[in-house]
Short mmCIF file of C-alpha atoms in Angstrom, two decimals:
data_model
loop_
_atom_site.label_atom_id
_atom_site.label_comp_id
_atom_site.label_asym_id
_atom_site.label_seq_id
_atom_site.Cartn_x
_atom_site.Cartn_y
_atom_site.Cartn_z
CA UNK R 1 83.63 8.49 50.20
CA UNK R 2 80.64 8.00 48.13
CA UNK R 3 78.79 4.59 48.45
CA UNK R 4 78.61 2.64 45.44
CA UNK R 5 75.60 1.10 44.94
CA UNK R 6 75.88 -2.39 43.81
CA UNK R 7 73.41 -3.75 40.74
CA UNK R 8 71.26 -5.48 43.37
CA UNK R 9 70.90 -2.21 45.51
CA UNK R 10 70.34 -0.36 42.32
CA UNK R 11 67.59 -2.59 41.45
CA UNK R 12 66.06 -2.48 44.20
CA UNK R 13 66.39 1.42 44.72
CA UNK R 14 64.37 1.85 41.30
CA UNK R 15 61.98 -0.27 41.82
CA UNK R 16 60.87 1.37 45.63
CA UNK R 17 61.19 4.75 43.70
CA UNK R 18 58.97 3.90 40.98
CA UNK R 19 56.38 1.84 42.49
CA UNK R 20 53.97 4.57 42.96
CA UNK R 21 54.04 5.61 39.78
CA UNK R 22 54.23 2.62 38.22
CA UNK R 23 52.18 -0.21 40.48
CA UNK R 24 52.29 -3.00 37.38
CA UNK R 25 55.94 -3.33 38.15
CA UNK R 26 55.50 -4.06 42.38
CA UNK R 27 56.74 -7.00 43.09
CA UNK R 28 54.89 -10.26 43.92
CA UNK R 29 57.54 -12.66 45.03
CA UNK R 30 60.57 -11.51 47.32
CA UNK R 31 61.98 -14.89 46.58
CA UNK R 32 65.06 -13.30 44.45
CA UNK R 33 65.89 -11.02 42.57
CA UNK R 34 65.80 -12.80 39.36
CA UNK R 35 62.27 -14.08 39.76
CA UNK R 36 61.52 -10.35 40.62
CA UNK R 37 61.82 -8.96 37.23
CA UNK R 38 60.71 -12.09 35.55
CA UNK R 39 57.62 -11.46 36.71
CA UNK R 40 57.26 -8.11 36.97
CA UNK R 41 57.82 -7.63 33.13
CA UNK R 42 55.51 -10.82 32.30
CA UNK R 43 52.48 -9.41 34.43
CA UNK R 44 53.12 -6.20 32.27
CA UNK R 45 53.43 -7.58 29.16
CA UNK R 46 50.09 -9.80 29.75
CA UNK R 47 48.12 -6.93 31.44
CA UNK R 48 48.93 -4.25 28.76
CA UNK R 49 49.62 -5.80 25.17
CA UNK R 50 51.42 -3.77 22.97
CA UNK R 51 50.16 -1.65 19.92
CA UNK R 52 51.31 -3.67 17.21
CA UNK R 53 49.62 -6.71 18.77
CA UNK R 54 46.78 -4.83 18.92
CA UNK R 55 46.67 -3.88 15.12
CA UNK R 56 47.51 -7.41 14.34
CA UNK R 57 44.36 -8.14 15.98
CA UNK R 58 42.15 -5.65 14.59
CA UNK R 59 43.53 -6.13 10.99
CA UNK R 60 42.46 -9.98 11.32
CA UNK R 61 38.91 -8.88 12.02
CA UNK R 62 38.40 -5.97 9.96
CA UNK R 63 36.02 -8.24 7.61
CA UNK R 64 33.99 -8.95 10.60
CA UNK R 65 33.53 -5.23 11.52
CA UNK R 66 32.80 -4.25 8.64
CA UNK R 67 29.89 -7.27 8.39
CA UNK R 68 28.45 -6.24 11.79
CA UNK R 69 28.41 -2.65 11.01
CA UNK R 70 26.20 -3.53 7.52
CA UNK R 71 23.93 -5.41 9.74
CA UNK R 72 23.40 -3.25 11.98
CA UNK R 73 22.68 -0.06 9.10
CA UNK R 74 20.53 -2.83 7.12
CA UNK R 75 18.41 -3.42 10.72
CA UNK R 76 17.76 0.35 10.92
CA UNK R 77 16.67 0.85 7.27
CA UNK R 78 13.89 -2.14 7.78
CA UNK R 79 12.90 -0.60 11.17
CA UNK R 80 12.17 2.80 9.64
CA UNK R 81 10.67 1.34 6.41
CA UNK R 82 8.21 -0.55 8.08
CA UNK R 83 7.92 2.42 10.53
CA UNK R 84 6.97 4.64 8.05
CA UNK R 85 4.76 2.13 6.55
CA UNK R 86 2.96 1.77 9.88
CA UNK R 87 1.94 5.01 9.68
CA UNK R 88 0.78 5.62 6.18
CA UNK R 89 -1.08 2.46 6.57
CA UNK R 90 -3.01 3.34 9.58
CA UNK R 91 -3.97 6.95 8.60
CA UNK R 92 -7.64 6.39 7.97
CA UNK R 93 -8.08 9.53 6.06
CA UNK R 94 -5.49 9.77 3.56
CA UNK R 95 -7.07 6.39 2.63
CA UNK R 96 -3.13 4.78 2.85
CA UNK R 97 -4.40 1.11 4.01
CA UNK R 98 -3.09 -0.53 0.37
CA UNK R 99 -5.26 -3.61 -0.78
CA UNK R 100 -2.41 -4.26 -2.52
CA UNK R 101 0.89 -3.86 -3.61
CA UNK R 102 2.31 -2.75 -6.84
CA UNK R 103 3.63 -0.24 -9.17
CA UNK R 104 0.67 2.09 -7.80
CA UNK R 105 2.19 2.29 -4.52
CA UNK R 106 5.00 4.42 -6.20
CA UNK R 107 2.58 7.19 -6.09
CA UNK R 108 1.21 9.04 -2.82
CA UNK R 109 -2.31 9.09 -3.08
CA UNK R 110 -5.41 8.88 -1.00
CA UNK R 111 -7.00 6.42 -3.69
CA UNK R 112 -4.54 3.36 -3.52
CA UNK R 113 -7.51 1.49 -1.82
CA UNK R 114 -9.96 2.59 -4.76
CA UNK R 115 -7.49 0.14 -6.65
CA UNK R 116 -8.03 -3.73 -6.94
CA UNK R 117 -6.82 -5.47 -10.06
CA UNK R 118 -8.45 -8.54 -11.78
CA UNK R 119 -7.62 -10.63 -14.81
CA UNK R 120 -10.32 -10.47 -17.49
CA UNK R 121 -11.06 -11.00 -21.17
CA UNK R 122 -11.70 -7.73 -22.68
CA UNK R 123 -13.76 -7.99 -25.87
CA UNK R 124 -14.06 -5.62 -27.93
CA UNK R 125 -14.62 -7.10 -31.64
CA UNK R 126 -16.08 -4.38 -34.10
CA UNK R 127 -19.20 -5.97 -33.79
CA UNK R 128 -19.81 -5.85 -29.88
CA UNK R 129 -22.65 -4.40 -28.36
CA UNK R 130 -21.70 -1.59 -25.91
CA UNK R 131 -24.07 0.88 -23.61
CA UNK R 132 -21.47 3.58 -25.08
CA UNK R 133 -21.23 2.71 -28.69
CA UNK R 134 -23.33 3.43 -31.81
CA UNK R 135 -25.41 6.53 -32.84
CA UNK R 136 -25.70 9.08 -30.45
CA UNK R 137 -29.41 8.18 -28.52
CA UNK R 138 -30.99 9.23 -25.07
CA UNK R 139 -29.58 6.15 -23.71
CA UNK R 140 -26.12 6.43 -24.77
CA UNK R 141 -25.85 9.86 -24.31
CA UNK R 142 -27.09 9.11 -19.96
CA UNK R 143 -24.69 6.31 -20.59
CA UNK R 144 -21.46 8.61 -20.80
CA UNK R 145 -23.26 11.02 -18.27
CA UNK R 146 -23.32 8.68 -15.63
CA UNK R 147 -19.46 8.24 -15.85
CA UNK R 148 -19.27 11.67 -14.57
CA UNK R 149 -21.87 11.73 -11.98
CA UNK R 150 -19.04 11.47 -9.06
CA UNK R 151 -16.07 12.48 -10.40
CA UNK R 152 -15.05 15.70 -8.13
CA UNK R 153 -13.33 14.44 -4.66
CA UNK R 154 -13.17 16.41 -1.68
CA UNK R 155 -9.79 16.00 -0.37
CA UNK R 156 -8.49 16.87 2.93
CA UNK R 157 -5.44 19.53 3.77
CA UNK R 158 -3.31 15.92 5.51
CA UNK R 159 -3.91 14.39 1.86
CA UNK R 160 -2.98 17.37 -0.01
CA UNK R 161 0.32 17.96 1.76
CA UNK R 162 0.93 13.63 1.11
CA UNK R 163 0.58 14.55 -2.10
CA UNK R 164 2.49 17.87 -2.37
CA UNK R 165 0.00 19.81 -4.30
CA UNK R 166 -2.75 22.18 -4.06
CA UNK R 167 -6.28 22.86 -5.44
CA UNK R 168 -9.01 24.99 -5.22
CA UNK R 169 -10.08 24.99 -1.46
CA UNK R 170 -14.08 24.66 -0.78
CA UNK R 171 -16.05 27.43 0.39
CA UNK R 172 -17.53 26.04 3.47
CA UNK R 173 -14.97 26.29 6.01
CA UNK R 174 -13.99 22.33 6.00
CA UNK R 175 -10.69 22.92 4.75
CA UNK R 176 -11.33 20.54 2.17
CA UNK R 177 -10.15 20.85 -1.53
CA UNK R 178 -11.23 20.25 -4.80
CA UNK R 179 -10.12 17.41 -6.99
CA UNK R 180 -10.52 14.93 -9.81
CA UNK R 181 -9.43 11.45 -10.39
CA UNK R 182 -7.23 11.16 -13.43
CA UNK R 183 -8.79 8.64 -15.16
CA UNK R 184 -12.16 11.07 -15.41
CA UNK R 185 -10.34 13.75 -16.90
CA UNK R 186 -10.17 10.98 -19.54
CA UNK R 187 -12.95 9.66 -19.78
CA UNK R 188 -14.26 13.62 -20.27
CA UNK R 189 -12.08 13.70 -23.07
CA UNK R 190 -13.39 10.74 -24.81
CA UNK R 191 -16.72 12.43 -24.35
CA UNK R 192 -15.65 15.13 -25.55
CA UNK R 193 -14.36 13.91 -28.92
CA UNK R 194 -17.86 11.92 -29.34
CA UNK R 195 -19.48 14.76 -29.22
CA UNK R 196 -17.48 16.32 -31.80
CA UNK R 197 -17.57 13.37 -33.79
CA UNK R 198 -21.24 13.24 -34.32
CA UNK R 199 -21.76 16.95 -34.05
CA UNK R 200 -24.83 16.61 -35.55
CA UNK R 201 -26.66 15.63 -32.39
CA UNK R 202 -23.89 17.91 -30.23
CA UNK R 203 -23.67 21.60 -30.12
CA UNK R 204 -19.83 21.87 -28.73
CA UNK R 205 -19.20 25.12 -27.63
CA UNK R 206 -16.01 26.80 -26.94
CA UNK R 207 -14.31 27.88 -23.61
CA UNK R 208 -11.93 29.80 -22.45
CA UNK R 209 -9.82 27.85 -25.32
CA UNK R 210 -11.49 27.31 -28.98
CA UNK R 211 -12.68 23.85 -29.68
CA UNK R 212 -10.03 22.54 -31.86
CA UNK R 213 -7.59 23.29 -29.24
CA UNK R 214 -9.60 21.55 -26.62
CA UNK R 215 -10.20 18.39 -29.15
CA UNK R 216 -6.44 18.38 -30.02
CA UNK R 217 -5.58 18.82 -25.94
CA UNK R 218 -8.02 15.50 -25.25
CA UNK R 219 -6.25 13.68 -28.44
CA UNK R 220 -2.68 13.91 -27.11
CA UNK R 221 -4.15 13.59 -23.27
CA UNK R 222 -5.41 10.07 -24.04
CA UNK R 223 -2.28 9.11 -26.25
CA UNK R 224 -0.15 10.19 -23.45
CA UNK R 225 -2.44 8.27 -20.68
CA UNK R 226 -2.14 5.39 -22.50
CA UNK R 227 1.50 5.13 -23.19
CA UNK R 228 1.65 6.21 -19.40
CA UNK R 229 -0.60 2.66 -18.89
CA UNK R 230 1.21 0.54 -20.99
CA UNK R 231 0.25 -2.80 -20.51
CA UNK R 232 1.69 -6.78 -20.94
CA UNK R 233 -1.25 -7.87 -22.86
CA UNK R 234 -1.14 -9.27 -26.10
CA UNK R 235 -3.18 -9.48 -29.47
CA UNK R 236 -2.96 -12.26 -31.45
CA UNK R 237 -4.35 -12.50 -35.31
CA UNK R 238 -6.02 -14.66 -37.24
CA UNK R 239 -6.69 -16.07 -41.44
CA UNK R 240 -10.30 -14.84 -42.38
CA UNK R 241 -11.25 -16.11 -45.70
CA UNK R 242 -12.01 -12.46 -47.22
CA UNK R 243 -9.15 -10.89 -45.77
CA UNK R 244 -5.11 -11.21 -47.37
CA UNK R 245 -3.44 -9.85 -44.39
CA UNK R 246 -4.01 -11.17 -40.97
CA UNK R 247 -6.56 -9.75 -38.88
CA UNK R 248 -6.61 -9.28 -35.34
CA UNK R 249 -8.58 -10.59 -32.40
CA UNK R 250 -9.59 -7.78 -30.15
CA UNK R 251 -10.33 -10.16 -27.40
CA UNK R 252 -7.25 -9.63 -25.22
CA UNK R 253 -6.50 -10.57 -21.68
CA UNK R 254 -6.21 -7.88 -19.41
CA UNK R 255 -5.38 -6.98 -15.81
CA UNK R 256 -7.82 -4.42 -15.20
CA UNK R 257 -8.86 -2.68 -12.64
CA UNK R 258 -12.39 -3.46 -10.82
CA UNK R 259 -13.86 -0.64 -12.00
CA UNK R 260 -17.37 -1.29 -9.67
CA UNK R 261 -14.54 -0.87 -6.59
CA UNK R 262 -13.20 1.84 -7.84
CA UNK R 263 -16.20 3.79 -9.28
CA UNK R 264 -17.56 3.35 -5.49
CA UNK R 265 -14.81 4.56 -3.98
CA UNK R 266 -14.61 8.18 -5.55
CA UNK R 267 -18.64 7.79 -5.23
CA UNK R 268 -18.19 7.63 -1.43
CA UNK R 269 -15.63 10.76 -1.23
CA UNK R 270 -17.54 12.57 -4.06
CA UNK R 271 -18.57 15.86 -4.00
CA UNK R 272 -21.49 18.12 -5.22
CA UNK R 273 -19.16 21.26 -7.11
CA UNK R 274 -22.87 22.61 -8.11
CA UNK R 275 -23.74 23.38 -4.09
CA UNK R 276 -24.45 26.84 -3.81
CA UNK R 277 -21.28 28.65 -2.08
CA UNK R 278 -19.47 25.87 -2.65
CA UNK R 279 -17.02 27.21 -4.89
CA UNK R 280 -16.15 31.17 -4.85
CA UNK R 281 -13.59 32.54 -7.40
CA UNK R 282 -11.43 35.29 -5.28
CA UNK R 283 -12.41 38.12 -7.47
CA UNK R 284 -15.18 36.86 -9.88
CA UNK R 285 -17.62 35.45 -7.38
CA UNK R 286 -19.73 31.99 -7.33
CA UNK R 287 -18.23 29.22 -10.34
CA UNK R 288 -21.89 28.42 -10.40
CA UNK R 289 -24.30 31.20 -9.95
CA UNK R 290 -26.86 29.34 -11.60
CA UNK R 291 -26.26 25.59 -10.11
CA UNK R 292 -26.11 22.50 -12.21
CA UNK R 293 -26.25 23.33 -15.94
CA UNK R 294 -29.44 21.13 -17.46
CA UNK R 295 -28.48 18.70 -20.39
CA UNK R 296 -31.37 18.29 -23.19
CA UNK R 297 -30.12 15.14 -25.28
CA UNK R 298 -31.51 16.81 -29.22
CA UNK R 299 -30.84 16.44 -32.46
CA UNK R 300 -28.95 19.32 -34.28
CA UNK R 301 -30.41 19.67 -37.48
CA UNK R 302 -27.54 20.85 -40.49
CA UNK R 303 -27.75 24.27 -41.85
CA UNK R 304 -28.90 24.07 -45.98
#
């Protein structure tokens, strides 16, 4: 006859079969059988918690997580940025050590250090004396020739990929490309309208575009620079006794760049575009066969 095992025996038959495959259920205490599985299932329960506690736990400190984890993404972001600003600011050539910061540092350039800004009183009444106004002269004419003495850069191939463009490339085997500051194209076109304006003392002659083209191109160029520039200065008016309406007083507070700091800056990185060799048209040949063009200020007398 078969041996009937009673619920102690059976007990302790499961247990010595499973204890090698389950070792958190050994026994500690031989005591009794009661304290046996008392323990047993409370060393369990404390050694391997159960999913839903688990969840319980993570769904009371979900906000944290998600706090830590924003911290950590926000700590990456500043590393990088100030990374990457490192190494713009310490590339000597490209010029990238800013003297300042400000809306110009939106732009990838190798002039942000031509660029300091002052505060100053620009006055401009119809009356004042300027080295550029009034009738066309020797001395104002070498006035708005000396703007231009400088204004071709020689940039290098590290600035031109900064500033994802290309140019003409020079001639010489430096690598080196040609380009202009902005503001000179401007200030060309300015001259460029004076001379139109008192044609009498300017003979204007046409490119590869005619002259009222050209005029109209430097009229919308300078509208659009200056809507480009706009500024937060203000002009105020004033009564004058021969005057009904109110008249304005064109001396305005600016900020303003220092233009000797600037001008000195595209001086230093300034290049001759006249040098023989210099500059080489693929199929045409040298730009300047004949080097630097001679200007002869003279009065243009009018046809009868």
């Amino acid at each position: 006859m078969p041996l009937q095992p009673d619920g102690k025996s059976l007990v302790r038959e499961m247990s010595d079969s499973s204890s090698s495959s389950f070792p958190l259920l050994k026994a500690k205490s031989t005591s009794g059988d009661s304290d046996y599985n008392e323990e047993t299932l409370n060393d369990a329960e404390a050694k391997a918690p159960s999913q839903s506690h688990f969840r319980s736990w993570a769904r009371r400190h979900q906000g944290g997580w998600i706090v830590l984890h924003l911290c950590i993404i926000m700590a990456y972001t500043t590393f990088y940025v100030l990374a990457l600003c490192g190494v713009l600011a310490s590339s000597v050539d490209c010029g990238f050590k800013h003297s300042e910061v400000g809306p110009q540092d939106l732009l990838l350039t190798p002039m942000h250090e031509a660029v300091k800004h002052q505060v100053r009183t620009v006055r401009n009444s119809v009356n004042a004396t300027s080295k550029y106004k009034g009738p066309p002269s020797p001395e104002v004419d070498r006035a708005w020739r000396d703007l231009f003495n400088n204004n071709n850069l020689r940039v290098s191939a590290e600035d031109m990929k900064l500033l994802n463009r290309t140019s003409v490339m020079f001639n010489d085997g430096s690598g080196d490309f040609l380009a202009t500051p902005d503001t000179y194209h401007q200030l060309h076109c300015l001259w460029y309208i004076f001379q139109n304006v008192h044609s009498e003392f300017y003979t204007v002659n046409p490119t590869i575009v005619s002259v009222s083209d050209h005029v109209d191109h430097c009229i919308d160029s300078i509208r659009i620079f200056i809507q480009c520039h706009a500024t937060t200065s203000v002009q105020t008016y004033s009564w004058i006794p021969n005057m009904r309406i109110p008249f304005p007083n064109f001396e305005v507070p600016n900020v303003c760049v220092e233009w000797g700091t600037y001008d000195k800056w595209v001086k230093r990185h300034s290049v001759d575009e006249y040098e023989p060799g210099l500059l080489i048209h693929p199929t045409l040949g040298p730009s300047f066969p004949d080097g630097k063009p001679k200007h002869e200020f003279h009065h243009v007398p009018h046809s009868e």
